[in-house]
Amino acid sequence: MHWKHKDLIDIDQLTHEEIATVFTVADRFMEVSSRPVKKVPVLKGKSLVLFFAEPSTRTKTSFDIAGKRLSADTFSLTKTGSSLQKGETLKDTALTLQAMSPDAIVLRHQASGAASFLARRLNCSVINAGDGRHAHPTQALLDAFTLRQAWGEAFQGKTVLILGDIAHSRVARSNIRLLTMLGVKIHLCSPRTLLPSGVHTWPVTVFNDLTSACKGVDAIMCLRLQLERQKAGLLPNLREYAMNFGLQPAHLEKAAQNVRIMHPGPMNRGVEISSSLADAGSSLVLDQVASGVAVRMAILYLYLTRESALV
Ligand code: CP
């Protein structure tokens, strides 16, 4: 079967069936990561550039590990180590990279729309690893894959609370697109100053009080306060934010019995989440990281081979 997409920019490019294919392929690659020798030759001869113009621990490392586990050659470029520092434009950097004939560029960039801008200009695949506040599709896929491991296929009727800095969060936007497609109801909880304009048109229920927002939810996804993207004056101070919007064990009393705690990372312990919840048995934070490798292996396999069935 043919995988029809050249680029992954956001979740809304994918059908329900294609998302199921990503999960099925990721299941197979989860098994590869549990073997003593964690390598298969499916992308032998393919090359992958990891072009990260913003910092990253999880996404960059997991794409690198994913590529290597599939036997692709991976090359890394960061803003500080590249000629972006000398004023070269994103377009010229990308055309320069393309002239070296990679099969895919995985791009993280501070500008919303950067991945789409490159995808329109390059022949190789472009995989969006986070662009500004717009989208982080592989994060949403790995989050849903992690929930699928916890819940099975039964997403319909579940409720997920996304808590924190929604305005600046590409993770929230991609997760809302994906989880609503899968039949999940979304609660959002945030100070009014950290809600995006136009949120009233989104398919979500907005709360300003954390205790009410937690009522009946099956999972809570805490988000990092993105201080680097915020204008001054959005928050009184971190202490007050933590008191009103930091997730504490007491908030879980009215949540569903098996409520799961998630965070895409990096976490600010004691700000958006208490340390005890980050490390609790109900926390899926490290499962999300493990899922990230398998889901990114699946994405690389699908986009670089353009086959949707594993041989
Ligand atoms: N979740 C996420 O994108 O983390 P990194 O910024 O460490 O890649």
PDB file of C-alpha atoms in Angstrom, residues 163-165 210 220-227 238 241-248 251 261-275 277-278:
ATOM      1  CA  LEU A 163      -3.651  22.671  31.413  1.00  0.00           C
ATOM      2  CA  GLY A 164      -1.416  25.722  31.237  1.00  0.00           C
ATOM      3  CA  ASP A 165      -0.002  28.001  28.588  1.00  0.00           C
ATOM      4  CA  LEU A 210      -8.517  24.043  37.964  1.00  0.00           C
ATOM      5  CA  ILE A 220      -4.415  15.631  32.315  1.00  0.00           C
ATOM      6  CA  MET A 221      -1.785  17.043  29.991  1.00  0.00           C
ATOM      7  CA  CYS A 222       0.239  19.760  31.737  1.00  0.00           C
ATOM      8  CA  LEU A 223       2.029  22.289  29.558  1.00  0.00           C
ATOM      9  CA  ARG A 224       5.209  24.221  30.174  1.00  0.00           C
ATOM     10  CA  LEU A 225       4.960  27.966  30.661  1.00  0.00           C
ATOM     11  CA  GLN A 226       6.709  29.205  27.504  1.00  0.00           C
ATOM     12  CA  LEU A 227       8.328  32.268  29.025  1.00  0.00           C
ATOM     13  CA  LEU A 238       5.301  32.388  38.875  1.00  0.00           C
ATOM     14  CA  TYR A 241       0.560  30.955  38.674  1.00  0.00           C
ATOM     15  CA  ALA A 242       1.760  27.804  40.482  1.00  0.00           C
ATOM     16  CA  MET A 243      -0.800  28.331  43.277  1.00  0.00           C
ATOM     17  CA  ASN A 244      -3.733  28.662  40.868  1.00  0.00           C
ATOM     18  CA  PHE A 245      -2.735  26.531  37.876  1.00  0.00           C
ATOM     19  CA  GLY A 246      -0.022  24.156  39.107  1.00  0.00           C
ATOM     20  CA  LEU A 247      -1.369  20.579  39.244  1.00  0.00           C
ATOM     21  CA  GLN A 248      -1.360  19.128  42.786  1.00  0.00           C
ATOM     22  CA  HIS A 251      -6.884  18.389  42.244  1.00  0.00           C
ATOM     23  CA  ILE A 261      -0.819  12.507  34.101  1.00  0.00           C
ATOM     24  CA  MET A 262       1.074  13.671  31.031  1.00  0.00           C
ATOM     25  CA  HIS A 263       3.584  16.360  30.149  1.00  0.00           C
ATOM     26  CA  PRO A 264       5.362  16.750  26.795  1.00  0.00           C
ATOM     27  CA  GLY A 265       8.445  18.087  28.593  1.00  0.00           C
ATOM     28  CA  PRO A 266      10.572  19.857  29.494  1.00  0.00           C
ATOM     29  CA  MET A 267       8.812  20.148  32.881  1.00  0.00           C
ATOM     30  CA  ASN A 268       9.061  23.028  35.329  1.00  0.00           C
ATOM     31  CA  ARG A 269       8.552  21.035  38.531  1.00  0.00           C
ATOM     32  CA  GLY A 270       6.739  23.057  41.162  1.00  0.00           C
ATOM     33  CA  VAL A 271       5.323  25.455  38.539  1.00  0.00           C
ATOM     34  CA  GLU A 272       2.887  23.667  36.170  1.00  0.00           C
ATOM     35  CA  ILE A 273       3.108  20.286  37.937  1.00  0.00           C
ATOM     36  CA  SER A 274       4.064  19.147  41.432  1.00  0.00           C
ATOM     37  CA  SER A 275       7.097  16.937  41.634  1.00  0.00           C
ATOM     38  CA  LEU A 277       2.652  13.976  40.421  1.00  0.00           C
ATOM     39  CA  ALA A 278       5.437  14.065  37.832  1.00  0.00           C
TER      40      ALA A 278
END
